[in-house]
Every structure is written in structure tokens, then in C-alpha cells.
CSV table of C-alpha atoms in Angstrom, one decimal:
chain,number,residue,atom,x,y,z
A,1,ASP,CA,0.5,-14.2,-19.0
A,2,PRO,CA,-0.2,-17.3,-17.0
A,3,ARG,CA,3.3,-18.6,-17.6
A,4,VAL,CA,4.9,-15.7,-15.7
A,5,GLY,CA,3.6,-16.8,-12.3
A,6,PRO,CA,5.2,-20.2,-12.3
A,7,TYR,CA,8.4,-18.9,-13.8
A,8,TYR,CA,9.0,-16.4,-11.1
A,9,GLY,CA,7.4,-18.5,-8.3
A,10,PHE,CA,4.4,-16.1,-7.7
A,11,GLY,CA,1.4,-17.3,-5.8
A,12,ARG,CA,3.2,-19.2,-3.0
A,13,ASP,CA,1.7,-18.9,0.4
A,14,GLN,CA,4.8,-17.5,2.1
A,15,VAL,CA,6.2,-14.0,1.6
A,16,ALA,CA,9.3,-14.3,-0.5
A,17,GLY,CA,10.9,-10.9,-0.3
A,18,ARG,CA,12.6,-8.6,2.0
A,19,ARG,CA,14.0,-5.1,1.6
A,20,PRO,CA,17.5,-5.0,0.0
A,21,SER,CA,19.9,-3.4,2.4
A,22,SER,CA,21.4,-1.0,-0.2
A,23,GLY,CA,17.9,0.1,-1.5
A,24,ILE,CA,18.8,-1.5,-4.8
A,25,GLY,CA,17.4,-4.9,-5.7
A,26,THR,CA,14.1,-6.7,-5.8
A,27,TYR,CA,11.0,-5.7,-3.9
A,28,ILE,CA,8.2,-8.2,-3.6
A,29,ILE,CA,4.7,-6.9,-4.2
A,30,VAL,CA,2.7,-8.6,-1.4
A,31,LEU,CA,-1.0,-8.9,-0.9
A,32,LEU,CA,-1.3,-8.1,2.8
A,33,LYS,CA,-4.5,-10.1,3.2
A,34,GLY,CA,-3.4,-13.7,2.9
A,35,LYS,CA,0.3,-12.8,2.7
A,36,ARG,CA,0.6,-13.8,-1.0
A,37,ASP,CA,3.5,-12.5,-3.2
A,38,LEU,CA,2.0,-11.2,-6.4
A,39,GLY,CA,5.0,-9.9,-8.2
A,40,PHE,CA,8.1,-7.7,-7.9
A,41,VAL,CA,9.7,-4.4,-8.7
A,42,GLU,CA,13.4,-4.4,-9.3
A,43,LEU,CA,15.8,-1.5,-9.2
A,44,ASP,CA,19.2,-2.0,-10.8
A,45,ASP,CA,22.3,0.2,-10.8
A,46,PHE,CA,24.7,-0.6,-13.7
A,47,GLY,CA,27.0,2.3,-13.0
A,48,THR,CA,26.0,4.8,-15.6
A,49,ARG,CA,22.6,3.2,-16.3
A,50,TYR,CA,19.7,2.8,-13.8
A,51,ASP,CA,16.9,0.3,-14.6
A,52,ILE,CA,13.5,-0.6,-13.3
A,53,SER,CA,11.5,-3.7,-14.0
A,54,ILE,CA,8.2,-5.1,-12.8
A,55,ALA,CA,6.1,-8.2,-13.1
A,56,ILE,CA,2.7,-9.0,-11.6
A,57,GLY,CA,2.7,-12.8,-12.0
A,58,ILE,CA,-0.9,-13.7,-11.1
A,59,PRO,CA,-3.4,-12.9,-13.8
A,60,GLU,CA,-6.3,-12.3,-11.5
A,61,PHE,CA,-4.5,-9.3,-10.1
A,62,HIS,CA,-3.8,-7.7,-13.6
A,63,GLY,CA,-5.6,-4.5,-14.3
A,64,LYS,CA,-6.2,-3.6,-10.7
A,65,GLY,CA,-3.7,-0.7,-10.4
A,66,LEU,CA,-1.0,-2.7,-8.6
A,67,GLY,CA,1.6,-2.0,-11.4
A,68,ASP,CA,0.9,1.7,-11.3
A,69,GLU,CA,1.1,1.9,-7.5
A,70,ALA,CA,4.2,-0.2,-7.3
A,71,MET,CA,6.0,1.6,-10.1
A,72,THR,CA,5.1,5.0,-8.7
A,73,LEU,CA,6.5,4.1,-5.3
A,74,ALA,CA,9.7,2.7,-6.8
A,75,ILE,CA,10.2,5.6,-9.1
A,76,ASP,CA,9.7,8.1,-6.3
A,77,TYR,CA,12.2,6.1,-4.2
A,78,ALA,CA,14.8,5.9,-7.0
A,79,PHE,CA,14.7,9.6,-7.7
A,80,ALA,CA,14.2,11.0,-4.2
A,81,ASP,CA,16.1,8.5,-2.0
A,82,LEU,CA,18.7,6.9,-4.3
A,83,ASP,CA,19.2,10.3,-6.1
A,84,TRP,CA,19.1,8.7,-9.6
A,85,ASN,CA,18.6,11.1,-12.5
A,86,HIS,CA,16.9,8.6,-14.9
A,87,LEU,CA,15.4,5.2,-15.1
A,88,GLY,CA,15.4,2.9,-18.1
A,89,LEU,CA,13.4,-0.3,-18.9
A,90,GLN,CA,12.9,-2.8,-21.6
A,91,VAL,CA,9.6,-4.1,-22.8
A,92,PHE,CA,8.5,-6.3,-25.7
A,93,GLY,CA,6.1,-4.8,-28.2
A,94,PHE,CA,3.3,-7.4,-27.5
A,95,ASN,CA,3.0,-6.2,-23.9
A,96,GLU,CA,0.7,-3.4,-24.7
A,97,ARG,CA,-0.7,-3.1,-21.2
A,98,ALA,CA,2.8,-2.5,-19.8
A,99,ILE,CA,3.6,0.0,-22.5
A,100,ARG,CA,0.5,2.0,-21.7
A,101,LEU,CA,1.4,2.0,-18.0
A,102,TYR,CA,5.0,3.1,-18.7
A,103,GLU,CA,3.8,5.9,-21.0
A,104,ARG,CA,1.3,7.1,-18.4
A,105,LEU,CA,4.1,7.3,-15.9
A,106,GLY,CA,6.2,9.4,-18.3
A,107,PHE,CA,8.5,6.8,-19.9
A,108,ARG,CA,9.3,7.4,-23.6
A,109,ALA,CA,10.7,5.0,-26.2
A,110,LYS,CA,14.3,5.9,-26.8
A,111,ARG,CA,15.2,2.9,-29.0
A,112,VAL,CA,13.1,0.4,-30.9
A,113,MET,CA,14.6,-2.9,-32.2
A,114,LYS,CA,12.2,-3.8,-35.0
A,115,ASP,CA,11.0,-7.4,-35.1
A,116,ARG,CA,13.5,-8.5,-32.6
A,117,VAL,CA,11.2,-10.8,-30.5
A,118,ILE,CA,9.2,-13.8,-31.8
A,119,TRP,CA,6.2,-14.5,-29.5
A,120,GLU,CA,3.7,-17.2,-30.4
A,121,GLY,CA,4.9,-17.2,-34.0
A,122,LYS,CA,4.7,-13.5,-34.6
A,123,LYS,CA,7.5,-10.9,-34.7
A,124,PHE,CA,7.4,-8.0,-32.2
A,125,ASP,CA,9.6,-5.0,-31.4
A,126,TRP,CA,11.8,-4.7,-28.4
A,127,LEU,CA,11.5,-1.2,-26.9
A,128,PHE,CA,14.0,0.6,-24.6
A,129,MET,CA,12.2,3.3,-22.6
A,130,MET,CA,13.5,6.1,-20.4
A,131,LEU,CA,12.2,8.4,-17.8
A,132,MET,CA,14.2,11.4,-16.6
A,133,ARG,CA,13.9,12.7,-13.1
A,134,HIS,CA,13.1,16.3,-14.2
A,135,ASP,CA,10.2,15.0,-16.3
A,136,TRP,CA,8.9,13.0,-13.3
A,137,SER,CA,9.3,15.9,-10.9
A,138,LYS,CA,7.1,18.1,-13.2
A,139,CYS,CA,4.1,15.9,-12.6
A,140,HIS,CA,4.8,14.1,-9.3
A,141,SER,CA,5.7,15.3,-5.8
A,142,SER,CA,7.9,12.9,-3.9
A,143,ASN,CA,7.0,14.7,-0.7
A,144,THR,CA,3.4,13.6,-0.8
A,145,ARG,CA,4.1,9.9,-1.5
A,146,PRO,CA,4.7,7.2,1.1
A,147,ASN,CA,8.1,5.5,1.5
A,148,PRO,CA,8.1,2.3,-0.5
A,149,ILE,CA,10.0,0.5,2.2
A,150,THR,CA,7.3,1.0,4.8
A,151,ALA,CA,4.2,1.6,2.7
A,152,PRO,CA,1.8,-1.3,2.0
A,153,ILE,CA,1.2,-2.0,-1.7
A,154,LEU,CA,-2.3,-3.4,-0.9
């Protein structure tokens, strides 16, 4: 969505993010060539609930695997280094590309609020999705993936 970029401030020339000291917080997805910030992945600890969110704010970079790579690194980090046992996220039903990504990564819808969101005059569902560490571990090996703190996204 072209409105996402300006809202979050993506596309600026400077690199906006830095590694949160606790490991929990917002990680900026940076295009190394040209040092452009393209989006973010955020990890949140709400005590008994752990959430992840992502946005790629520049449309020309949609569909290039950045979301998959950034989410994979962040999920590995949350499970292996932060020792979380699950990750949750929220997504609007009109965001079909994101839903496909989340399902490919193993997230499953746990709660659906029907017709909760109105987007461009149409009603859409609001989905709450969950990924359990044991389900992730079945298909992914944290030992073979780079550390998201030091690994380049692009």
C-alpha cells in the first residue's frame, strides 16, 4: 500500500534504526546498497503474550522475499535467543499477501473477528494468528540461520 511508506517514514535516505538493547523492539529492514530503510520487524513482550509485526513500506520492494527473510530471522531470534514459546500477530483480511506469508511460515488463525475492519468501503475480517515454537522447530533449524543482529537483510 503506497500509504504505508509515508506513514512509517520509509524511503528516507538515512538509516533510521538500531538494535534494541534488550533484543525486544523494532528492527529496521535496510537496503545495504544505498542505505535505505525499507520497513521494520517488531518483537513485543507483553508478559504472557509475545507478538511480531512487519511492514515493508516501499511498494517497489514488495514480492521480493524481504518479508519472508526478515520474518524468518526474527522468528528464529525470538525462539532461539529470547526463548519465547510462541509468537502472535494480527492482520487484516484484505492483506492477502501477508496472510499467505504468515501461513507459509507456520502461523495459523486462532481467532477471526468477522467484518471488523472497513477498508475502502468494504468490510474485512481481523485475524489473530499464532505460531508455536515446537511447530517452527519441526521445519526450521535455528542452528543453520544467521543471527538477525549481525546478518544483512539484503
